[in-house]
Short mmCIF file of C-alpha atoms in Angstrom, two decimals:
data_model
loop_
_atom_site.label_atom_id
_atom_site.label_comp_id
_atom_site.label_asym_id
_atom_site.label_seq_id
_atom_site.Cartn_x
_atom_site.Cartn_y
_atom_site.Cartn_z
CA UNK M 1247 0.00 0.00 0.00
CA UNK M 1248 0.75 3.75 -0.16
CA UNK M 1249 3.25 4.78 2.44
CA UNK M 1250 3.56 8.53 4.08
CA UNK M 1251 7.29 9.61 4.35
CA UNK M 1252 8.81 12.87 5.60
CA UNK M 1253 11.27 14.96 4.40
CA UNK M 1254 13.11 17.82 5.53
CA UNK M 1255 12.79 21.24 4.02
CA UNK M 1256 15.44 24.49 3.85
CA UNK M 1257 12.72 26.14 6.66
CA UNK M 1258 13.15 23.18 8.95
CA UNK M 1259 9.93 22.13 8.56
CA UNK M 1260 9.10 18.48 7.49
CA UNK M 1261 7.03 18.79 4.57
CA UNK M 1262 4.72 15.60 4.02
CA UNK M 1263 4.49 13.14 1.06
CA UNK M 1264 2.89 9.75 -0.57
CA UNK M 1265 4.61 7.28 -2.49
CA UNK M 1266 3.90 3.68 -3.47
CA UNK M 1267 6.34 0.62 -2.17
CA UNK M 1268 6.75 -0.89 -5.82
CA UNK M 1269 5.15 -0.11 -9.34
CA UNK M 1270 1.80 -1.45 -9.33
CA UNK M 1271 -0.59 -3.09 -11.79
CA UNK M 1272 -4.28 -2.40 -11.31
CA UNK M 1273 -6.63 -4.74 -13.12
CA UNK M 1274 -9.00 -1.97 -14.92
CA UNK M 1275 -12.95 -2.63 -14.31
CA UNK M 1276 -11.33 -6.79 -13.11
CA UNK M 1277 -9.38 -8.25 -15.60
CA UNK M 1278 -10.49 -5.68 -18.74
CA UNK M 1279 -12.80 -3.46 -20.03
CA UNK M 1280 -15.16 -4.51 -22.15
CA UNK M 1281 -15.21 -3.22 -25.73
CA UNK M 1282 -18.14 -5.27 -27.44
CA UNK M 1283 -17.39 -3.14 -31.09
CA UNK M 1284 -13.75 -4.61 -30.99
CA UNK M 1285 -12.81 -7.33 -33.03
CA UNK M 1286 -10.17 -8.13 -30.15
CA UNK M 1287 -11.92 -11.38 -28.39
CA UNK M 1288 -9.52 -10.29 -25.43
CA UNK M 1289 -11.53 -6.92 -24.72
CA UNK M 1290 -14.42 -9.25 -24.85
CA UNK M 1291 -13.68 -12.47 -22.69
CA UNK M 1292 -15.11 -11.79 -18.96
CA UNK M 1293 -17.62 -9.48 -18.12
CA UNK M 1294 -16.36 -6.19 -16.77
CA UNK M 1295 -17.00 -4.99 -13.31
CA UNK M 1296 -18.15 -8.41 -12.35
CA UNK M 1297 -16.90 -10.88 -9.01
CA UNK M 1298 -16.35 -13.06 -12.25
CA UNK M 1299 -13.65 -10.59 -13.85
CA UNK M 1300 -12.26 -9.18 -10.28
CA UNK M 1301 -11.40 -12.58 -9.41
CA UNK M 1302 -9.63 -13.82 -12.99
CA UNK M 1303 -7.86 -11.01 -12.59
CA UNK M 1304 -6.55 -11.97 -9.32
CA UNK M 1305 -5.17 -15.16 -10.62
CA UNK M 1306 -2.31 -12.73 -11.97
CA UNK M 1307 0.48 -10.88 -9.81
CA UNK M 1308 -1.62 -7.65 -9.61
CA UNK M 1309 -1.66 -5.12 -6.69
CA UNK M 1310 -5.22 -3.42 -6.96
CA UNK M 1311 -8.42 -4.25 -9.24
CA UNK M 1312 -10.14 -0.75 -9.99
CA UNK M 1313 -13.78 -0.21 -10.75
CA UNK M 1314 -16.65 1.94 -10.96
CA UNK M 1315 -19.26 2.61 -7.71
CA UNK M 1316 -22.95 4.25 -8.38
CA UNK M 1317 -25.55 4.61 -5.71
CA UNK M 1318 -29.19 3.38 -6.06
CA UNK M 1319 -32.40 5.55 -5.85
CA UNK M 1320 -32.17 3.25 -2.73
CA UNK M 1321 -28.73 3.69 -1.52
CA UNK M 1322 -26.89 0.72 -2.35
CA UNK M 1323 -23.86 1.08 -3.64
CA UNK M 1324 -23.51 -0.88 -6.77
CA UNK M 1325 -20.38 -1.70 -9.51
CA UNK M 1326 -21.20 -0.47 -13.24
CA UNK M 1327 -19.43 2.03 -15.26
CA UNK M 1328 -22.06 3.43 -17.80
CA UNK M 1329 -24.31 6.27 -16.36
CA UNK M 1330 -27.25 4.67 -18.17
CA UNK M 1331 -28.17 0.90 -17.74
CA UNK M 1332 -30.03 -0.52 -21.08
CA UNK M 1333 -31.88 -4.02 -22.54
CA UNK M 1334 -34.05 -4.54 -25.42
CA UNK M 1335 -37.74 -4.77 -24.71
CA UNK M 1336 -39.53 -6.48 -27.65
CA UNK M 1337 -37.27 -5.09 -30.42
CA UNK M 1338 -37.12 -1.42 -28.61
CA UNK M 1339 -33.85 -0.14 -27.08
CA UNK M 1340 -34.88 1.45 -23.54
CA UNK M 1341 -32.06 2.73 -20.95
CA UNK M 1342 -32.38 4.08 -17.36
CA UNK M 1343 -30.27 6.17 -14.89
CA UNK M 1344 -28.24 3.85 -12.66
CA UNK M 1345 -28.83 6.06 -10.06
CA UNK M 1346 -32.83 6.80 -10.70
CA UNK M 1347 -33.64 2.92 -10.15
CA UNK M 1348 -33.67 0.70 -7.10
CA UNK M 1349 -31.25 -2.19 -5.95
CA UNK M 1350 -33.60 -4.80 -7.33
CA UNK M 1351 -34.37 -3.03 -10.68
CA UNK M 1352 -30.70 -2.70 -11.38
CA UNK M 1353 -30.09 -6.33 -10.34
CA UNK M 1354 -32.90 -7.56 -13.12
CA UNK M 1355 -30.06 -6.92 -15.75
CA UNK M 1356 -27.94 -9.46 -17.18
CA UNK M 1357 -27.97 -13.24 -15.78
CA UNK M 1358 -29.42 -13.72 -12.90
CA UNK M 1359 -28.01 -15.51 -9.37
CA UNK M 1360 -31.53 -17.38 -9.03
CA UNK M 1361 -31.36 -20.58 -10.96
CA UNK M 1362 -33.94 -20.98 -13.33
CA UNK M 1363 -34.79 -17.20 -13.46
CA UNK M 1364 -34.21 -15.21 -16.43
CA UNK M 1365 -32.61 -11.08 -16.49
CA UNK M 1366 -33.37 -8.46 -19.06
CA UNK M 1367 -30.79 -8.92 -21.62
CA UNK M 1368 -28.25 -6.28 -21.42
CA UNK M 1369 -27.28 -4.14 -24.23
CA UNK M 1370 -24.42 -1.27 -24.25
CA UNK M 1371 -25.20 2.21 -26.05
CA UNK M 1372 -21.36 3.39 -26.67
CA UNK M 1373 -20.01 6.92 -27.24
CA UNK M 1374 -21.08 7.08 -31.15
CA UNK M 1375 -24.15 6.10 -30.18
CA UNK M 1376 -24.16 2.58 -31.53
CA UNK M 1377 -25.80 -0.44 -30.05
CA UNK M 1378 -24.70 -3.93 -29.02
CA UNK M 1379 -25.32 -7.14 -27.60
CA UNK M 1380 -23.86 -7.41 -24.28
CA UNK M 1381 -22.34 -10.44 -25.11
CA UNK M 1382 -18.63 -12.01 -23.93
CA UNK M 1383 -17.19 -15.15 -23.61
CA UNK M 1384 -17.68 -15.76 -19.88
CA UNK M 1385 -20.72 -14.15 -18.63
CA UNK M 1386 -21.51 -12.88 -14.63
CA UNK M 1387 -24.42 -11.19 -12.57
CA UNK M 1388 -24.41 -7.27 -11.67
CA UNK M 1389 -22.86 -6.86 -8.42
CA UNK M 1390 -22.80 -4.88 -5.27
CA UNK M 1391 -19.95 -3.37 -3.50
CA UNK M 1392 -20.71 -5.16 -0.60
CA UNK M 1393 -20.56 -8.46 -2.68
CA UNK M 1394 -17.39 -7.59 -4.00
CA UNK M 1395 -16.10 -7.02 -0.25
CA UNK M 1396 -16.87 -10.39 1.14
CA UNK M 1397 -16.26 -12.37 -2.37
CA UNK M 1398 -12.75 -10.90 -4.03
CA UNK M 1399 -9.65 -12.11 -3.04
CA UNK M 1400 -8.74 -10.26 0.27
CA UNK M 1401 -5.36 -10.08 -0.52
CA UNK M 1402 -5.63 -7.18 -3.10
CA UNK M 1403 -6.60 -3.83 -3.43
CA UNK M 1404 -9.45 -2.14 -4.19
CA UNK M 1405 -9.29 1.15 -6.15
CA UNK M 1406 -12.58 2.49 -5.94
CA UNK M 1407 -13.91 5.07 -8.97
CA UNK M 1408 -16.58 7.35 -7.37
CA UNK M 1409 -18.68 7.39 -10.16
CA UNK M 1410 -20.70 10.59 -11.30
CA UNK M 1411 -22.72 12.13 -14.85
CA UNK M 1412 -20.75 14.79 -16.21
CA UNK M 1413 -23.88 15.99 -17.11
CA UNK M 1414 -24.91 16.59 -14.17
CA UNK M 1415 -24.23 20.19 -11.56
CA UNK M 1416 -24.10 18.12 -8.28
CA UNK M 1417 -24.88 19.95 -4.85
CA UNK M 1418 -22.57 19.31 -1.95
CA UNK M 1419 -25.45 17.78 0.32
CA UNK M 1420 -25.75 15.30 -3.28
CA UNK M 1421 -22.56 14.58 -2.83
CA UNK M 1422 -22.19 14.14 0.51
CA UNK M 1423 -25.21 11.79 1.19
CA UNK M 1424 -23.75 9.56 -1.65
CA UNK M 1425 -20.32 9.42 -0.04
CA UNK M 1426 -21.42 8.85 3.28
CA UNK M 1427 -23.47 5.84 1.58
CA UNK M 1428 -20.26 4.20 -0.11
CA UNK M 1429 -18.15 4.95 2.98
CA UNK M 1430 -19.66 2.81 4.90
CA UNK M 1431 -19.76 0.26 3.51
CA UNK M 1432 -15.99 0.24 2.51
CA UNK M 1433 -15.43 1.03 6.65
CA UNK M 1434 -17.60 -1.90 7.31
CA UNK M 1435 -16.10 -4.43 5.03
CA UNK M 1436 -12.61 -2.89 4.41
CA UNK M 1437 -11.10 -4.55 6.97
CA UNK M 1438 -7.18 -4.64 6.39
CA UNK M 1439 -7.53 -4.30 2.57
CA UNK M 1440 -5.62 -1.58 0.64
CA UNK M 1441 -8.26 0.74 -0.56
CA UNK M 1442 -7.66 3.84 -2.87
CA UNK M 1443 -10.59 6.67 -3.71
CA UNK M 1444 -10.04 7.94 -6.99
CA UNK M 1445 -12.61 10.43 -9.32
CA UNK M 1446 -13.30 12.67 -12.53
CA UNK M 1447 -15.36 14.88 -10.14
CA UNK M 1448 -13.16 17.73 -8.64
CA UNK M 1449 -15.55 18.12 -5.59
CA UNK M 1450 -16.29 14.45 -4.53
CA UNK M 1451 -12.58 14.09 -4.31
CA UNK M 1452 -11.98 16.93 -2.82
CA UNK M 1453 -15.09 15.69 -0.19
CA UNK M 1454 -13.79 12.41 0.00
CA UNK M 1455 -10.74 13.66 1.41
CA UNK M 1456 -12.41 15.73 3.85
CA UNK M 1457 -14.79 12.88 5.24
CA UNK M 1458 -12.11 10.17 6.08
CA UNK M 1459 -8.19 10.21 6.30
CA UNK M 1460 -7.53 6.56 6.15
CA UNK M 1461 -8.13 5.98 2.56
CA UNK M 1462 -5.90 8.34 0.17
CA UNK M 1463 -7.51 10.01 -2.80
CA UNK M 1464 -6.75 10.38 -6.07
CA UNK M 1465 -8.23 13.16 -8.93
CA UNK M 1466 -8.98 11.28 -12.44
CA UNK M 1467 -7.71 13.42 -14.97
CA UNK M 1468 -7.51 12.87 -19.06
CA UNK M 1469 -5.22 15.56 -18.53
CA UNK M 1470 -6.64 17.72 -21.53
CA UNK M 1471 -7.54 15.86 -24.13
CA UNK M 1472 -11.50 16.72 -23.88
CA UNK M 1473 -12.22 20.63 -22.70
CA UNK M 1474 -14.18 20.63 -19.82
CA UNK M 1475 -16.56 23.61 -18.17
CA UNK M 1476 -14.88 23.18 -15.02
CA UNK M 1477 -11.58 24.42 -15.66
CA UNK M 1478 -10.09 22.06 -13.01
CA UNK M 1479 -10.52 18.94 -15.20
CA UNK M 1480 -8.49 20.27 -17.85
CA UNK M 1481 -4.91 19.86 -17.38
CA UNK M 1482 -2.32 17.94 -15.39
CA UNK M 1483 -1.29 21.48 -14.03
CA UNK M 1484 -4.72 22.12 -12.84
CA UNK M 1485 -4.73 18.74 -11.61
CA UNK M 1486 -1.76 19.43 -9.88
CA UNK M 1487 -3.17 22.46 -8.22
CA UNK M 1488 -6.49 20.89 -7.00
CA UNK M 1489 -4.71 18.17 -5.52
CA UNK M 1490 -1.78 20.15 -3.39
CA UNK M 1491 -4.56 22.77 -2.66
CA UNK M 1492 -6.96 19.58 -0.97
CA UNK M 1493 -5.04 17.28 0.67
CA UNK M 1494 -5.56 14.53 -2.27
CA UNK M 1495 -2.60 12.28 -2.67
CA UNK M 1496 -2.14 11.62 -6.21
CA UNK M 1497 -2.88 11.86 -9.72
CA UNK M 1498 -4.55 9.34 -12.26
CA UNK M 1499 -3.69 10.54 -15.68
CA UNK M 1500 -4.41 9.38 -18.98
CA UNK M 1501 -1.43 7.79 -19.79
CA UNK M 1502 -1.03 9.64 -23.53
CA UNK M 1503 -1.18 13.38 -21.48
CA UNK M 1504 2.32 11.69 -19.36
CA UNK M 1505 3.93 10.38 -22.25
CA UNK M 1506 3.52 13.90 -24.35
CA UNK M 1507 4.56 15.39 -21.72
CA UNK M 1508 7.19 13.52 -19.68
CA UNK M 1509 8.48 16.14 -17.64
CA UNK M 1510 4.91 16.68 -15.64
CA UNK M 1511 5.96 13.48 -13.90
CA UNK M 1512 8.75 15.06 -12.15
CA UNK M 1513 6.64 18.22 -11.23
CA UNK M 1514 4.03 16.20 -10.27
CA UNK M 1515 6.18 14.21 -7.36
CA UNK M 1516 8.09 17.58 -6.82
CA UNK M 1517 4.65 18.63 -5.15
CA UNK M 1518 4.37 15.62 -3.41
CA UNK M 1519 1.97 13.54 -5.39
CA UNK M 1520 1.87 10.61 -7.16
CA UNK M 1521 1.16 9.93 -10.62
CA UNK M 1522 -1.01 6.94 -11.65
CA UNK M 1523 -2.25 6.16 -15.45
CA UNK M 1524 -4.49 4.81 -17.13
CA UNK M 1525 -5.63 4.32 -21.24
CA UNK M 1526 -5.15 1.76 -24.06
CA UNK M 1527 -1.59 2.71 -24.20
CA UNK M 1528 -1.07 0.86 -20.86
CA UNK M 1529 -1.80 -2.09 -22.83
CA UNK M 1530 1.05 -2.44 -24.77
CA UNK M 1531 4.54 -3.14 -23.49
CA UNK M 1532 6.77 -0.81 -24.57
CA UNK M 1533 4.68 1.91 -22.90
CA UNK M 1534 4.57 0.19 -19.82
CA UNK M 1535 8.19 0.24 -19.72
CA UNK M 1536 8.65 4.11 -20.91
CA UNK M 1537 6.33 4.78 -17.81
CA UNK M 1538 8.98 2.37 -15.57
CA UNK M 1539 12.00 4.87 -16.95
CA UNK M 1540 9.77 7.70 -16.36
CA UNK M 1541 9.01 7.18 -12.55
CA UNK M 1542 4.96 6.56 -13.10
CA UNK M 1543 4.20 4.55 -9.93
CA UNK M 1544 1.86 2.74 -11.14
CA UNK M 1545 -0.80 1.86 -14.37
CA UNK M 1546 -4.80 0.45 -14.63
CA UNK M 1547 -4.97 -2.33 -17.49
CA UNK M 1548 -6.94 -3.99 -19.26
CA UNK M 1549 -4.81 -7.13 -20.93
CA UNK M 1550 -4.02 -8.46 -17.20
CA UNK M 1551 -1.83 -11.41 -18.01
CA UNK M 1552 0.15 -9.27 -20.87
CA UNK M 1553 0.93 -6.42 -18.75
CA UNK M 1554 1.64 -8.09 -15.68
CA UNK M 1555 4.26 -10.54 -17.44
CA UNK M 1556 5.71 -7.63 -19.39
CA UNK M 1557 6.54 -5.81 -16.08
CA UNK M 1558 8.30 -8.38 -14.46
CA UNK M 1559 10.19 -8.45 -17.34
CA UNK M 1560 10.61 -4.72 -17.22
CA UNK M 1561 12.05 -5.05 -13.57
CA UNK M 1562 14.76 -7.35 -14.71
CA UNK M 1563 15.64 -5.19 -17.58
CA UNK M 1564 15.85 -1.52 -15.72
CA UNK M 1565 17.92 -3.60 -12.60
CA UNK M 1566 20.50 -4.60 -15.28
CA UNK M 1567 20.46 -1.04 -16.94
CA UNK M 1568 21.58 0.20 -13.11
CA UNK M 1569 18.10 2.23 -12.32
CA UNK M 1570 16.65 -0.31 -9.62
CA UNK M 1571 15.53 2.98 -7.94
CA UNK M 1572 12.19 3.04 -9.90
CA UNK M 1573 11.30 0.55 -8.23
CA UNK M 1574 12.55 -0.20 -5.04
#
């Protein structure tokens, strides 16, 4: 897990950091997104966000499995990425807010845990607006995060995305009530596990931080590659700033803003923070190991087994070039 250390600055004061053991591999939504328009059966072989996919992905030497946490109209917080869930009703494509339906509508989706009773069958609405079939190799039921508590491997790490529409102006009360709802449940059911807060939403991270200091946070940043309203989301710099100026721990960048721009890692851990990524870059090797030479401490992907392999090849290869201190 994270570890606090202390250093001493020119005023005599000891100014305050976080920084990560070892490089780490987070499993992104389990063992992979899924990306039901690719023709890559690998982006389609477990269902995402699923005990299914969390475990698979356990099977490999990863540190953390990160995925996505909504709250019910009823307050239950559940694991699903989209904002809308959607099935196919007699031909017709109808969708609903996650967070506008109960536990036990959202549950109804997909295959069910009852044997013998049938779910609505899922369907995906992507970006371009296209439609598919929710179908992969190795299906699973819609979970809680409760479930995922008690039935995921306790030995690894839970890097929890506090979900929320862009769409969407949220008050703090909003907010609040929907942290408090996820919080305790992780306090409940945490137990000894490494847990890490992360979020595209400036304020519930900045909230997050201010409710609990056991867990750190991290701000979810593209770091500029979609313009946002709120200035904050814009920018690894304005990442930066929200982060030193709230108390939040680190950065999770996309990993193409880092690698444009390799020098932001350095001024990012010069304030302190640390610097996460995450993208489809982080599925191929040779960016994995850039990100090694670079000092990223750590990266969310999809192609588990790939990645992980490639890294421990990585650590052999940047010991023998003499730069161990990546990674120790």
């Amino acid at each position: 897990m994270c570890l606090w250390y202390g250093v001493l600055g020119e005023d005599g004061e000891t100014k305050w950091g976080y920084k990560w053991p070892k490089f780490v591999v987070m499993g992104h939504r389990g063992s992979g997104m899924n990306m039901l328009q690719s023709s890559d059966a690998k982006l389609k072989s477990i269902k995402e966000n699923s005990i299914l996919s969390f475990n698979a992905a356990t099977q490999f030497p990863i540190d953390f499995v990160e995925f996505d946490v909504q709250v019910t109209k009823d307050d239950c917080p559940v694991i699903f990425h989209d904002n809308f869930i959607g099935a196919e009703d007699k031909g017709v494509f109808k969708e609903e807010r996650v967070t506008d339906i109960t536990l036990l509508e959202f549950l109804s989706y997909g295959p069910q845990k009852e044997a013998g009773k049938v779910g609505r069958p899922l369907v995906r609405k992507i970006q371009d607006g296209r439609i598919f079939d929710w179908k992969v190799e190795q299906d699973d039921s819609l979970c809680t995060l409760q479930e995922v508590f008690e039935k995921v491997e306790r030995s690894k790490g839970f890097n929890i995305e506090l979900k929320f529409d862009d769409q969407i102006v949220y008050k703090e009360e909003k907010l609040e009530h929907v942290l408090q709802v996820i919080l305790q449940v992780v306090i409940k059911y945490a137990k000894d596990r490494p847990i890490l807060f992360s979020s595209f939403q400036p304020d519930a991270a900045l909230l997050m931080r201010k409710m609990q200091t056991t867990y750190p946070v991290y701000f979810l940043t593209n770091g500029g590659s979609k313009i946002y309203t709120d200035i904050r989301r814009n920018s690894l710099e304005e990442a930066m700033k929200l982060c030193s100026g709230g108390g939040l721990q680190g950065i999770v960048s996309e990993v193409k803003a880092i690698l444009r721009n390799p020098g932001a890692v350095t001024k990012i851990k010069q304030a302190k923070l640390c610097i996460i990524t995450y993208g489809q870059l982080n599925n191929v090797p040779d960016a994995i190991y850039m990100q090694l030479l670079m000092g990223v401490e750590g990266v969310i992907v999809d192609l588990v087994r790939e990645i992980t392999e490639a890294v421990s090849n990585s650590r052999i290869l940047v010991k023998e070039a003499g730069t161990w201190n990546f990674l120790s």
